[in-house]
Short mmCIF file of C-alpha atoms in Angstrom, two decimals:
data_model
loop_
_atom_site.label_atom_id
_atom_site.label_comp_id
_atom_site.label_asym_id
_atom_site.label_seq_id
_atom_site.Cartn_x
_atom_site.Cartn_y
_atom_site.Cartn_z
CA MET A 22 24.15 7.25 -41.23
CA PRO A 23 25.39 10.10 -39.01
CA PRO A 24 27.59 9.07 -36.09
CA VAL A 25 25.76 8.76 -32.80
CA PRO A 26 26.80 11.55 -30.43
CA PRO A 27 28.76 9.90 -27.63
CA ASP A 28 26.60 11.30 -24.81
CA VAL A 29 23.50 9.54 -26.18
CA THR A 30 25.06 6.12 -25.66
CA TRP A 31 25.42 6.78 -21.93
CA SER A 32 21.75 7.17 -21.40
CA GLN A 33 20.80 4.04 -23.32
CA PRO A 34 21.27 0.45 -22.20
CA SER A 35 24.02 -1.15 -24.22
CA PRO A 36 22.77 -3.80 -26.69
CA PRO A 37 24.45 -6.82 -25.04
CA ALA A 38 22.73 -5.96 -21.75
CA CYS A 39 19.38 -5.86 -23.59
CA LEU A 40 19.98 -9.29 -25.07
CA GLN A 41 20.92 -10.82 -21.75
CA ARG A 42 17.77 -9.70 -19.99
CA SER A 43 15.11 -12.27 -19.47
CA ASP A 44 11.40 -11.90 -19.99
CA GLY A 45 9.74 -15.06 -18.76
CA ALA A 46 6.10 -15.96 -18.55
CA GLY A 47 4.08 -18.71 -16.98
CA ARG A 48 0.39 -19.44 -17.34
CA LEU A 49 -1.61 -22.07 -15.58
CA ARG A 50 -5.28 -22.89 -15.19
CA PHE A 51 -6.89 -25.18 -12.67
CA VAL A 52 -10.07 -27.01 -13.51
CA ALA A 53 -12.24 -29.23 -11.33
CA ASP A 54 -13.15 -32.54 -12.87
CA HIS A 55 -15.53 -34.68 -10.81
CA GLY A 56 -14.13 -33.35 -7.55
CA ARG A 57 -10.49 -33.58 -8.65
CA THR A 58 -8.52 -30.57 -9.67
CA GLN A 59 -6.25 -30.73 -12.69
CA ALA A 60 -3.77 -28.25 -14.09
CA THR A 61 -4.27 -27.33 -17.70
CA GLY A 62 -3.37 -24.65 -20.23
CA LEU A 63 0.26 -24.71 -19.18
CA TYR A 64 2.50 -22.19 -20.88
CA GLN A 65 6.02 -21.41 -19.72
CA SER A 66 8.99 -19.58 -21.15
CA ASP A 67 12.49 -19.20 -19.71
CA PRO A 68 13.33 -18.64 -16.97
CA VAL A 69 9.88 -19.64 -15.69
CA ARG A 70 9.14 -23.33 -15.06
CA PHE A 71 6.30 -25.03 -13.25
CA LEU A 72 6.83 -28.31 -11.41
CA PHE A 73 3.96 -30.58 -10.42
CA PRO A 74 4.90 -32.83 -7.50
CA LEU A 75 2.37 -35.36 -6.35
CA PRO A 76 0.07 -33.84 -3.77
CA GLU A 77 0.73 -34.82 -0.19
CA ARG A 78 -2.13 -36.70 1.43
CA GLY A 79 -5.25 -34.53 1.75
CA GLU A 80 -3.54 -31.59 0.10
CA PRO A 81 -4.76 -29.67 -2.93
CA LEU A 82 -2.97 -29.99 -6.27
CA PRO A 83 0.38 -28.25 -5.92
CA ALA A 84 2.19 -26.31 -8.61
CA ILE A 85 5.69 -25.08 -7.87
CA LEU A 86 7.04 -22.09 -9.71
CA VAL A 87 10.77 -22.11 -10.41
CA THR A 88 12.82 -19.24 -11.76
CA THR A 89 15.66 -21.20 -13.37
CA SER A 90 17.92 -18.17 -13.72
CA GLY A 91 18.58 -18.26 -9.98
CA GLY A 92 17.55 -14.66 -9.48
CA LEU A 93 16.30 -11.55 -11.22
CA ALA A 94 18.48 -8.68 -12.41
CA GLY A 95 17.67 -5.14 -13.42
CA GLY A 96 15.57 -5.21 -16.59
CA ASP A 97 14.39 -8.78 -16.04
CA ARG A 98 10.69 -9.41 -16.12
CA VAL A 99 8.46 -12.26 -15.02
CA ARG A 100 4.77 -12.52 -15.82
CA ILE A 101 2.63 -15.10 -14.11
CA SER A 102 -1.01 -15.76 -14.84
CA LEU A 103 -3.06 -18.12 -12.70
CA ALA A 104 -6.71 -19.05 -12.98
CA ALA A 105 -8.88 -21.30 -10.85
CA GLU A 106 -12.12 -22.38 -12.49
CA PRO A 107 -15.35 -23.15 -10.58
CA GLY A 108 -14.74 -25.63 -7.79
CA ALA A 109 -10.99 -25.98 -8.32
CA VAL A 110 -8.70 -26.26 -5.28
CA ALA A 111 -5.00 -25.54 -5.85
CA THR A 112 -1.80 -24.29 -4.23
CA VAL A 113 0.83 -22.41 -6.19
CA SER A 114 4.13 -21.84 -4.43
CA THR A 115 7.74 -21.17 -5.37
CA GLN A 116 10.60 -23.58 -4.97
CA ALA A 117 12.92 -21.10 -3.27
CA ALA A 118 13.23 -17.52 -2.18
CA GLU A 119 13.30 -15.11 -5.10
CA LYS A 120 16.46 -13.02 -5.28
CA VAL A 121 16.35 -9.55 -6.82
CA TYR A 122 19.89 -8.38 -7.55
CA ARG A 123 21.34 -4.90 -7.40
CA SER A 124 20.48 -2.88 -10.48
CA THR A 125 22.48 -0.13 -12.13
CA GLY A 126 19.22 1.50 -13.21
CA PRO A 127 16.67 -0.69 -14.97
CA VAL A 128 13.77 -1.97 -12.90
CA THR A 129 13.11 -5.68 -12.27
CA ARG A 130 9.45 -6.47 -12.82
CA PHE A 131 7.24 -9.25 -11.51
CA ASP A 132 3.62 -9.14 -12.64
CA THR A 133 1.02 -11.61 -11.49
CA THR A 134 -2.60 -11.85 -12.57
CA ILE A 135 -4.93 -14.19 -10.73
CA ALA A 136 -8.51 -15.13 -11.60
CA VAL A 137 -10.63 -17.10 -9.16
CA ALA A 138 -14.09 -18.39 -10.11
CA ALA A 139 -17.05 -19.10 -7.83
CA GLY A 140 -16.51 -22.06 -5.55
CA ALA A 141 -12.74 -22.17 -6.18
CA TRP A 142 -10.06 -22.01 -3.49
CA LEU A 143 -6.70 -20.81 -4.75
CA GLU A 144 -3.53 -20.37 -2.73
CA TRP A 145 -0.78 -18.10 -4.07
CA LEU A 146 2.04 -18.69 -1.65
CA PRO A 147 5.38 -17.56 -3.04
CA GLN A 148 8.33 -17.82 -0.69
CA GLU A 149 10.05 -14.63 0.34
CA THR A 150 11.56 -12.15 -2.09
CA ILE A 151 15.03 -11.01 -1.03
CA LEU A 152 15.84 -7.50 -2.17
CA PHE A 153 19.60 -7.23 -2.49
CA ASP A 154 21.00 -3.84 -1.61
CA GLY A 155 20.52 -1.64 -4.66
CA ALA A 156 17.64 -3.68 -6.12
CA ARG A 157 15.00 -1.79 -8.07
CA PHE A 158 11.88 -3.90 -7.97
CA ALA A 159 8.35 -3.28 -9.20
CA ARG A 160 5.74 -5.93 -8.52
CA THR A 161 2.06 -5.89 -9.46
CA THR A 162 -0.58 -8.39 -8.43
CA GLU A 163 -3.98 -8.11 -10.09
CA VAL A 164 -6.72 -10.31 -8.74
CA ASP A 165 -10.14 -10.90 -10.30
CA LEU A 166 -12.35 -12.80 -7.94
CA ALA A 167 -15.87 -13.95 -8.66
CA ALA A 168 -18.29 -13.79 -5.75
CA GLY A 169 -18.11 -17.17 -3.98
CA GLY A 170 -14.45 -17.70 -4.93
CA ARG A 171 -11.64 -17.49 -2.39
CA LEU A 172 -7.98 -16.55 -2.59
CA LEU A 173 -5.33 -16.93 0.09
CA ALA A 174 -2.22 -15.01 -0.88
CA ILE A 175 0.98 -13.90 0.78
CA GLU A 176 3.94 -11.81 -0.13
CA MET A 177 7.08 -11.63 1.95
CA LEU A 178 9.88 -9.15 1.47
CA VAL A 179 13.33 -9.38 3.04
CA PHE A 180 15.32 -6.15 2.93
CA GLY A 181 18.89 -7.06 2.05
CA ARG A 182 20.87 -10.27 2.49
CA ARG A 183 20.47 -10.29 6.23
CA ALA A 184 22.77 -13.26 6.81
CA ARG A 185 25.59 -11.11 5.49
CA GLY A 186 24.54 -8.13 7.57
CA GLU A 187 23.34 -6.36 4.42
CA ALA A 188 20.44 -3.89 4.49
CA PHE A 189 18.32 -2.36 1.74
CA SER A 190 20.08 0.99 1.88
CA TYR A 191 19.50 2.14 -1.68
CA GLY A 192 17.30 1.10 -4.59
CA ALA A 193 13.55 1.25 -4.96
CA LEU A 194 10.44 -0.80 -4.41
CA ARG A 195 6.94 -0.49 -5.81
CA ASP A 196 4.52 -3.18 -4.75
CA ASP A 197 0.96 -2.82 -6.04
CA TRP A 198 -2.17 -4.86 -5.41
CA ARG A 199 -5.48 -4.41 -7.15
CA LEU A 200 -8.31 -6.72 -6.20
CA ARG A 201 -11.61 -6.74 -8.07
CA ILE A 202 -14.67 -8.70 -7.07
CA ASP A 203 -17.13 -9.29 -9.90
CA GLY A 204 -15.23 -6.64 -11.86
CA ARG A 205 -15.44 -3.94 -9.22
CA LEU A 206 -12.26 -2.56 -7.61
CA THR A 207 -12.62 -3.63 -3.97
CA TRP A 208 -9.20 -3.33 -2.41
CA ALA A 209 -5.91 -1.78 -3.42
CA ASP A 210 -2.55 -1.59 -1.77
CA ALA A 211 0.56 0.31 -2.85
CA LEU A 212 3.88 0.16 -1.06
CA ARG A 213 6.37 2.76 -2.25
CA LEU A 214 9.95 2.81 -1.04
CA ASP A 215 11.84 5.53 -2.87
CA GLU A 216 15.28 6.93 -2.07
CA PRO A 217 16.50 7.98 0.35
CA LEU A 218 15.59 4.69 2.00
CA ALA A 219 17.37 5.06 5.35
CA PRO A 220 14.80 7.54 6.76
CA LEU A 221 11.93 5.23 5.78
CA PHE A 222 13.48 2.31 7.67
CA ALA A 223 14.36 4.55 10.63
CA ALA A 224 10.91 6.18 10.96
CA ARG A 225 8.73 4.61 13.62
CA ALA A 226 5.70 5.24 11.45
CA GLY A 227 7.62 3.81 8.48
CA LEU A 228 9.33 0.43 8.87
CA ASP A 229 10.83 1.06 12.31
CA GLY A 230 13.93 -1.00 11.60
CA ALA A 231 12.14 -3.95 10.04
CA ALA A 232 14.36 -6.46 8.24
CA ALA A 233 11.35 -8.10 6.64
CA MET A 234 7.67 -7.54 6.14
CA ALA A 235 4.79 -9.57 4.81
CA THR A 236 1.19 -9.12 3.81
CA LEU A 237 -1.36 -11.93 3.95
CA ILE A 238 -4.67 -11.59 2.15
CA LEU A 239 -7.79 -13.68 2.32
CA ALA A 240 -10.30 -12.54 -0.29
CA GLY A 241 -13.78 -13.96 -0.16
CA GLU A 242 -15.88 -15.30 2.71
CA GLY A 243 -14.40 -16.08 6.10
CA GLY A 244 -12.42 -12.92 6.74
CA ALA A 245 -13.38 -12.58 10.41
CA ILE A 246 -12.41 -16.21 11.12
CA ALA A 247 -9.06 -15.71 9.42
CA ARG A 248 -8.43 -12.44 11.28
CA ASP A 249 -9.21 -13.94 14.67
CA ALA A 250 -7.04 -17.01 14.04
CA ILE A 251 -4.10 -14.77 13.11
CA ARG A 252 -4.64 -12.54 16.14
CA ASP A 253 -4.77 -15.50 18.49
CA ALA A 254 -1.56 -16.94 17.07
CA ALA A 255 0.25 -13.59 17.23
CA GLU A 256 0.97 -14.00 20.95
CA ALA A 257 3.30 -16.90 20.16
CA HIS A 258 5.51 -14.57 18.06
CA PRO A 259 6.57 -11.70 20.34
CA ALA A 260 9.42 -10.70 18.04
CA VAL A 261 7.06 -10.03 15.14
CA ARG A 262 4.54 -7.21 14.86
CA ILE A 263 1.36 -8.78 13.60
CA GLY A 264 -1.95 -7.06 12.82
CA ALA A 265 -5.06 -8.11 10.96
CA SER A 266 -8.19 -6.35 9.79
CA VAL A 267 -11.30 -7.12 7.78
CA LEU A 268 -12.45 -4.71 5.08
CA GLY A 269 -15.70 -6.12 3.78
CA PRO A 270 -14.81 -9.15 1.64
CA VAL A 271 -11.04 -8.83 2.20
CA MET A 272 -8.98 -9.73 5.25
CA VAL A 273 -5.56 -8.13 5.38
CA ALA A 274 -2.78 -9.04 7.78
CA ARG A 275 0.58 -7.32 8.05
CA PHE A 276 3.75 -8.71 9.56
CA LEU A 277 6.81 -6.62 10.40
CA GLY A 278 9.95 -7.83 12.10
CA ARG A 279 13.64 -7.28 12.68
CA ASP A 280 14.29 -11.00 12.41
CA ALA A 281 13.45 -12.32 8.92
CA ARG A 282 13.43 -15.94 10.10
CA ALA A 283 11.01 -15.26 12.97
CA LEU A 284 8.77 -13.36 10.59
CA ARG A 285 8.75 -16.25 8.11
CA ASP A 286 7.81 -18.68 10.87
CA ALA A 287 4.90 -16.42 11.91
CA VAL A 288 3.64 -16.11 8.33
CA VAL A 289 3.89 -19.87 7.70
CA GLN A 290 1.89 -20.54 10.84
CA ALA A 291 -0.73 -17.93 9.90
CA VAL A 292 -1.15 -19.42 6.40
CA GLY A 293 -1.58 -22.87 7.93
CA LEU A 294 -4.23 -21.64 10.34
CA VAL A 295 -6.24 -19.78 7.72
CA ARG A 296 -6.28 -22.65 5.20
CA ASN A 297 -7.17 -25.08 7.94
CA ARG A 298 -10.01 -23.02 9.42
CA LEU A 299 -11.49 -21.97 6.09
CA ALA A 300 -10.77 -24.81 3.68
CA GLY A 301 -10.19 -27.78 5.98
CA LEU A 302 -6.63 -28.20 4.66
CA SER A 303 -3.60 -29.20 6.68
CA GLU A 304 -2.11 -26.61 9.02
CA ARG A 305 1.25 -27.87 7.89
CA LEU A 306 2.33 -26.41 4.54
CA PRO A 307 4.06 -28.52 1.86
CA ASP A 308 7.53 -29.73 2.90
CA LEU A 309 9.43 -27.13 0.88
CA TRP A 310 8.37 -24.56 3.45
CA TYR A 311 10.35 -26.21 6.23
CA GLY A 312 14.02 -26.45 5.32
CA MET B 6 24.50 44.00 -17.37
CA ALA B 7 24.54 41.08 -19.71
CA THR B 8 27.70 39.70 -18.12
CA THR B 9 26.37 39.85 -14.56
CA MET B 10 26.62 36.43 -13.00
CA ILE B 11 23.74 35.08 -11.05
CA THR B 12 25.25 34.24 -7.69
CA THR B 13 22.15 33.40 -5.72
CA ILE B 14 19.75 30.57 -6.24
CA PRO B 15 16.21 31.90 -6.42
CA ILE B 16 14.10 30.74 -3.51
CA ARG B 17 10.86 29.18 -4.61
CA THR B 18 7.80 30.15 -2.64
CA PRO B 19 6.76 26.93 -1.01
CA MET B 20 3.05 27.67 -1.03
CA PRO B 21 1.05 30.08 -3.10
CA HIS B 22 -1.12 32.36 -1.02
CA PRO B 23 -4.80 32.23 -1.89
CA ILE B 24 -5.28 35.91 -1.07
CA ALA B 25 -2.28 37.08 -3.11
CA ASP B 26 -4.71 38.08 -5.84
CA GLY B 27 -7.16 39.59 -3.42
CA ASP B 28 -9.20 36.43 -3.33
CA ALA B 29 -10.40 36.60 0.25
CA ALA B 30 -13.44 34.45 -0.61
CA ALA B 31 -11.22 31.48 -1.46
CA LEU B 32 -9.36 31.79 1.82
CA TYR B 33 -12.63 32.14 3.73
CA ARG B 34 -13.92 28.88 2.27
CA LEU B 35 -10.69 27.06 3.17
CA ILE B 36 -10.77 28.31 6.74
CA ALA B 37 -14.39 27.19 7.12
CA TRP B 38 -13.89 23.75 5.52
CA THR B 39 -10.72 22.84 7.41
CA SER B 40 -11.79 24.26 10.77
CA PRO B 41 -12.13 21.78 13.63
CA ALA B 42 -15.64 23.29 13.96
CA TYR B 43 -16.63 21.89 10.56
CA PRO B 44 -18.78 18.95 11.70
CA THR B 45 -17.07 16.02 9.96
CA GLY B 46 -16.13 14.37 13.25
CA ALA B 47 -12.37 14.72 12.59
CA PHE B 48 -11.69 14.94 16.33
CA SER B 49 -12.77 11.33 16.80
CA TYR B 50 -10.03 9.80 14.60
CA SER B 51 -6.39 9.19 15.52
CA HIS B 52 -5.27 7.20 12.45
CA GLY B 53 -3.72 4.53 14.65
CA LEU B 54 -1.90 7.02 16.88
CA GLU B 55 -3.87 5.88 19.91
CA TRP B 56 -2.25 2.43 19.69
CA ALA B 57 1.18 3.87 18.85
CA ALA B 58 1.04 6.04 21.98
CA GLU B 59 -0.13 3.09 24.07
CA ASP B 60 2.72 0.97 22.72
CA GLY B 61 5.33 3.59 23.67
CA LEU B 62 6.20 4.55 20.10
CA VAL B 63 5.23 8.19 20.57
CA PRO B 64 6.46 9.29 24.02
CA ASP B 65 7.10 13.01 23.43
CA ARG B 66 6.67 15.98 21.12
CA ALA B 67 9.65 15.12 18.90
CA ALA B 68 8.27 11.60 18.37
CA LEU B 69 4.80 12.99 17.65
CA GLU B 70 6.20 15.37 15.02
CA ALA B 71 8.12 12.51 13.41
CA TRP B 72 5.10 10.18 13.46
CA VAL B 73 2.68 12.74 12.03
CA GLY B 74 5.28 14.07 9.59
CA HIS B 75 5.79 10.59 8.21
CA ILE B 76 2.04 10.11 7.73
CA LEU B 77 1.86 13.46 5.90
CA GLU B 78 4.83 12.79 3.67
CA GLN B 79 4.86 9.00 3.23
CA GLY B 80 1.52 7.78 4.47
CA ALA B 81 -2.15 8.55 3.90
CA GLY B 82 -1.32 12.28 3.77
CA TRP B 83 0.73 11.72 0.65
CA SER B 84 -1.74 9.30 -0.97
CA ASP B 85 -4.71 11.53 -0.20
CA ALA B 86 -2.82 14.56 -1.54
CA VAL B 87 -2.26 12.84 -4.90
CA LEU B 88 -5.87 11.61 -4.97
CA PHE B 89 -7.08 15.10 -4.05
CA ALA B 90 -5.11 16.74 -6.88
CA HIS B 91 -6.47 14.26 -9.43
CA ALA B 92 -10.04 14.53 -8.12
CA TYR B 93 -9.76 18.33 -8.24
CA ARG B 94 -8.59 18.31 -11.86
CA ALA B 95 -11.26 15.81 -12.91
CA THR B 96 -13.97 17.94 -11.29
CA ALA B 97 -12.64 21.14 -12.83
CA ALA B 98 -12.61 19.48 -16.26
CA GLY B 99 -16.11 18.04 -15.76
CA ASP B 100 -14.65 14.56 -16.32
CA TRP B 101 -17.03 12.55 -14.12
CA THR B 102 -15.72 9.20 -15.32
CA ALA B 103 -12.24 10.14 -14.12
CA LEU B 104 -13.63 11.49 -10.83
CA ASP B 105 -15.52 8.23 -10.26
CA ALA B 106 -12.34 6.23 -10.95
CA VAL B 107 -10.33 8.34 -8.47
CA ALA B 108 -13.08 7.86 -5.88
CA ASP B 109 -13.01 4.07 -6.46
CA LEU B 110 -9.24 3.98 -6.00
CA ALA B 111 -9.39 6.22 -2.94
CA THR B 112 -12.01 3.94 -1.40
CA ALA B 113 -10.10 0.74 -2.18
CA LEU B 114 -6.71 2.03 -1.05
CA ARG B 115 -7.23 1.50 2.68
CA ALA B 116 -5.21 -1.01 4.64
CA THR B 117 -7.50 -1.42 7.62
CA ALA B 118 -11.18 -1.24 8.56
CA GLU B 119 -10.71 1.80 10.80
CA LEU B 120 -8.66 3.74 8.24
CA ALA B 121 -11.41 3.05 5.71
CA LEU B 122 -14.05 4.23 8.19
CA GLU B 123 -12.05 7.37 8.95
CA SER B 124 -11.91 8.33 5.29
CA THR B 125 -15.41 7.41 4.15
CA GLN B 126 -17.34 8.65 7.21
CA GLN B 127 -15.63 12.01 7.11
CA GLY B 128 -16.07 12.14 3.34
CA ALA B 129 -19.81 11.48 3.63
CA ALA B 130 -20.17 14.08 6.38
CA PHE B 131 -18.13 16.64 4.47
CA LEU B 132 -20.18 16.14 1.32
CA SER B 133 -23.51 16.37 3.08
CA ILE B 134 -22.62 19.47 5.11
CA THR B 135 -20.97 21.26 2.22
CA ARG B 136 -23.90 20.56 -0.11
CA ALA B 137 -26.18 22.17 2.48
CA ALA B 138 -24.04 25.16 3.45
CA TRP B 139 -22.02 25.78 0.27
CA PRO B 140 -24.18 24.38 -2.54
CA ALA B 141 -22.42 23.78 -5.83
CA PRO B 142 -23.40 21.74 -8.92
CA ALA B 143 -20.19 19.66 -8.73
CA LEU B 144 -21.13 18.42 -5.24
CA ASP B 145 -24.60 17.38 -6.40
CA ARG B 146 -23.02 15.64 -9.33
CA LEU B 147 -20.58 13.78 -7.03
CA ALA B 148 -23.41 12.69 -4.71
CA GLN B 149 -25.40 11.43 -7.68
CA LEU B 150 -22.36 9.69 -9.16
CA ARG B 151 -21.52 7.86 -5.95
CA ALA B 152 -25.08 7.03 -4.83
CA GLY B 153 -24.77 3.95 -2.58
CA ARG B 154 -20.96 3.94 -2.83
CA PRO B 155 -18.46 5.61 -0.51
CA VAL B 156 -17.11 9.11 -1.04
CA PRO B 157 -13.66 9.24 0.57
CA LEU B 158 -12.68 12.49 2.26
CA PRO B 159 -10.10 13.79 -0.25
CA VAL B 160 -12.56 13.31 -3.12
CA ALA B 161 -15.34 15.22 -1.31
CA GLN B 162 -12.92 18.02 -0.38
CA ALA B 163 -11.51 18.26 -3.89
CA ALA B 164 -14.95 18.43 -5.53
CA ALA B 165 -15.84 21.33 -3.21
CA ALA B 166 -12.58 23.18 -3.84
CA ALA B 167 -12.52 22.80 -7.62
CA GLY B 168 -13.72 26.01 -9.20
CA ALA B 169 -13.77 27.84 -5.86
CA VAL B 170 -10.21 27.70 -4.50
CA PRO B 171 -6.87 27.39 -6.33
CA LEU B 172 -5.53 23.84 -6.20
CA PRO B 173 -2.18 24.45 -4.43
CA ALA B 174 -3.85 26.37 -1.59
CA ALA B 175 -6.65 23.83 -1.24
CA LEU B 176 -4.15 20.98 -1.17
CA ALA B 177 -1.98 22.66 1.47
CA ALA B 178 -5.08 23.39 3.57
CA MET B 179 -6.24 19.76 3.31
CA LEU B 180 -2.84 18.48 4.47
CA GLY B 181 -2.70 21.16 7.17
CA ALA B 182 -6.08 20.02 8.48
CA LEU B 183 -4.81 16.44 8.67
CA ALA B 184 -1.71 17.61 10.55
CA ALA B 185 -3.88 19.58 13.00
CA THR B 186 -6.25 16.61 13.55
CA LEU B 187 -3.39 14.20 14.28
CA VAL B 188 -1.50 16.62 16.50
CA SER B 189 -4.68 17.34 18.39
CA ALA B 190 -5.11 13.59 18.97
CA GLY B 191 -1.47 13.47 20.06
CA VAL B 192 -1.95 16.25 22.58
CA ARG B 193 -4.55 14.12 24.29
CA LEU B 194 -2.73 10.80 23.91
CA VAL B 195 0.99 11.46 24.53
CA PRO B 196 -0.09 13.70 26.41
CA LEU B 197 1.28 17.16 25.62
CA GLY B 198 0.46 20.72 26.63
CA GLN B 199 -1.49 22.91 24.22
CA THR B 200 1.58 25.05 23.51
CA ASP B 201 3.65 22.00 22.59
CA GLY B 202 0.84 20.95 20.27
CA GLN B 203 1.03 24.28 18.49
CA ARG B 204 4.84 23.99 18.32
CA ALA B 205 4.38 20.63 16.60
CA ILE B 206 1.94 22.13 14.11
CA ALA B 207 4.39 24.95 13.37
CA HIS B 208 7.25 22.50 12.91
CA LEU B 209 5.19 20.45 10.46
CA MET B 210 4.64 23.38 8.10
CA PRO B 211 7.64 22.60 5.88
CA VAL B 212 6.46 19.01 5.57
CA VAL B 213 3.06 20.18 4.37
CA ALA B 214 4.69 22.61 1.95
CA ARG B 215 7.02 19.95 0.53
CA THR B 216 4.27 17.38 0.22
CA THR B 217 1.94 19.85 -1.47
CA GLU B 218 4.53 20.72 -4.07
CA ARG B 219 5.41 17.09 -4.73
CA ALA B 220 1.74 16.00 -5.00
CA LEU B 221 0.97 18.73 -7.52
CA ALA B 222 3.44 17.14 -9.94
CA ALA B 223 2.64 13.48 -9.22
CA PRO B 224 0.83 11.13 -11.64
CA LEU B 225 -1.99 9.09 -10.11
CA ASP B 226 0.28 6.04 -10.28
CA ASP B 227 2.46 7.57 -7.57
CA VAL B 228 -0.24 6.95 -5.02
CA GLY B 229 1.08 4.67 -2.29
CA THR B 230 2.62 4.65 1.15
CA ALA B 231 5.79 3.75 3.00
CA ALA B 232 4.09 3.52 6.37
CA PRO B 233 3.37 -0.15 7.20
CA MET B 234 3.82 0.62 10.91
CA VAL B 235 0.77 2.93 10.71
CA ASP B 236 -1.28 0.10 9.17
CA TRP B 237 -0.09 -2.21 11.92
CA ALA B 238 -0.93 0.35 14.64
CA SER B 239 -4.41 0.81 13.15
CA MET B 240 -4.96 -2.96 13.11
CA ARG B 241 -3.86 -3.26 16.73
CA HIS B 242 -6.12 -0.36 17.67
CA GLU B 243 -9.14 -2.48 16.73
CA THR B 244 -8.61 -4.59 19.85
CA GLN B 245 -7.14 -1.91 22.14
CA TYR B 246 -8.73 -2.21 25.57
CA THR B 247 -9.55 1.43 26.32
CA ARG B 248 -10.18 3.71 23.38
CA LEU B 249 -10.98 7.39 23.02
CA PHE B 250 -10.80 7.39 19.24
CA ARG B 251 -12.59 5.56 16.42
CA SER B 252 -9.33 4.91 14.58
#
């Protein structure tokens, strides 16, 4: 075998790094059985784990996603697949904030597919994702909703380890949403933060100095009720920029703020209001949200 | 001669000129289609700028240039430019399935009700007027393809331009028209004098040139924005007390 020219090795990831990368998957299906929802079809591979605590009183069946590696590095990948069958009611959350570490080049991927059948109510409520300075993160969320099904979903991004005074000064982010209703593309969203990042954070039409941002989506009936509840509650959070809009069968709310903690509080309250007004669930989220 | 060193970096022409080859007809079409007199209702949309001005985010000409420049380069200007280029190529290739898919994505990729309205109402008006005044088989085909479904503005514009105007010039004109529409809204809202408005438009030319060049090379997957503040402003505009604009 001819020797490998030395310059080629620089452009390739070294084999040990390849072996250390994780590629975890988790799949879960919720079925309604005589008015009670059960989780079935569980599949999980490291570092993805699902925990199933007992539901709090009056709450839907909870599933808690855990990434046991403690964080995601460049080249790591997580694939989550959730399905709610007709009539199922379930909440999927994460145990802690997801950390995305600085990468020397490879992208960290997080891909979620969600299917919601008619009459089902599914909540996809991951806690915030913290992008360490230098993180390169690509996230996709693909939703297939049947008419008559409903999905309440959030995604929260924190730009840098704010407690340490860190910003997201270099790196990259691609965050893509595709939502189909009865197979037809209904709503799409694509956030692109490419270097140089500083001008994007400085621009008033960009992030205007935001330390964190979040998007809340309610797909299915009830968008106007959700929008109005979020608007009414916005006055209690003067430090957070909050907007909401209804596009046909999708309600979208955006949150932007210079204080990641204040933003989280506003999002948690908004989620509580929407699930309460539309599904009759508690305004208070499961305990892990309040620590 | 062979040993002469090249000491200067060649300057790339930022924008091809549609009349460089004597094609005055192409230029004439672009001027007509991107004129404020073309009845698509462009003057009635501010793309959230009305709220941004109200909120004090755009107090002067420099801030207006920065706000509009960011929309062109990182916001809907960029996304629509990529969508336009792909719709243009699909039309030119007669690939109606691809054109339909670009139109679906362009329709879905709207963060707020008013931004969706802005794109689909202008797209419908542009298609209907252009079919009447500048009939072309591709426009009839697009109307047939999208019967009962929205035709976003960049898709309607691209279908008209394909086969009639070179892509780089058409793309630059489309972005230039967006710049002019937003600056015109800014002149009323900031407010600014007419001359300052024209200064802003002149200063935005390099942004349009850069964005055109970048969009020409971009895969469809590069569609996306880095302008969440614009989405927020558009959402807040929905409940703004006094409004001159529909977005």
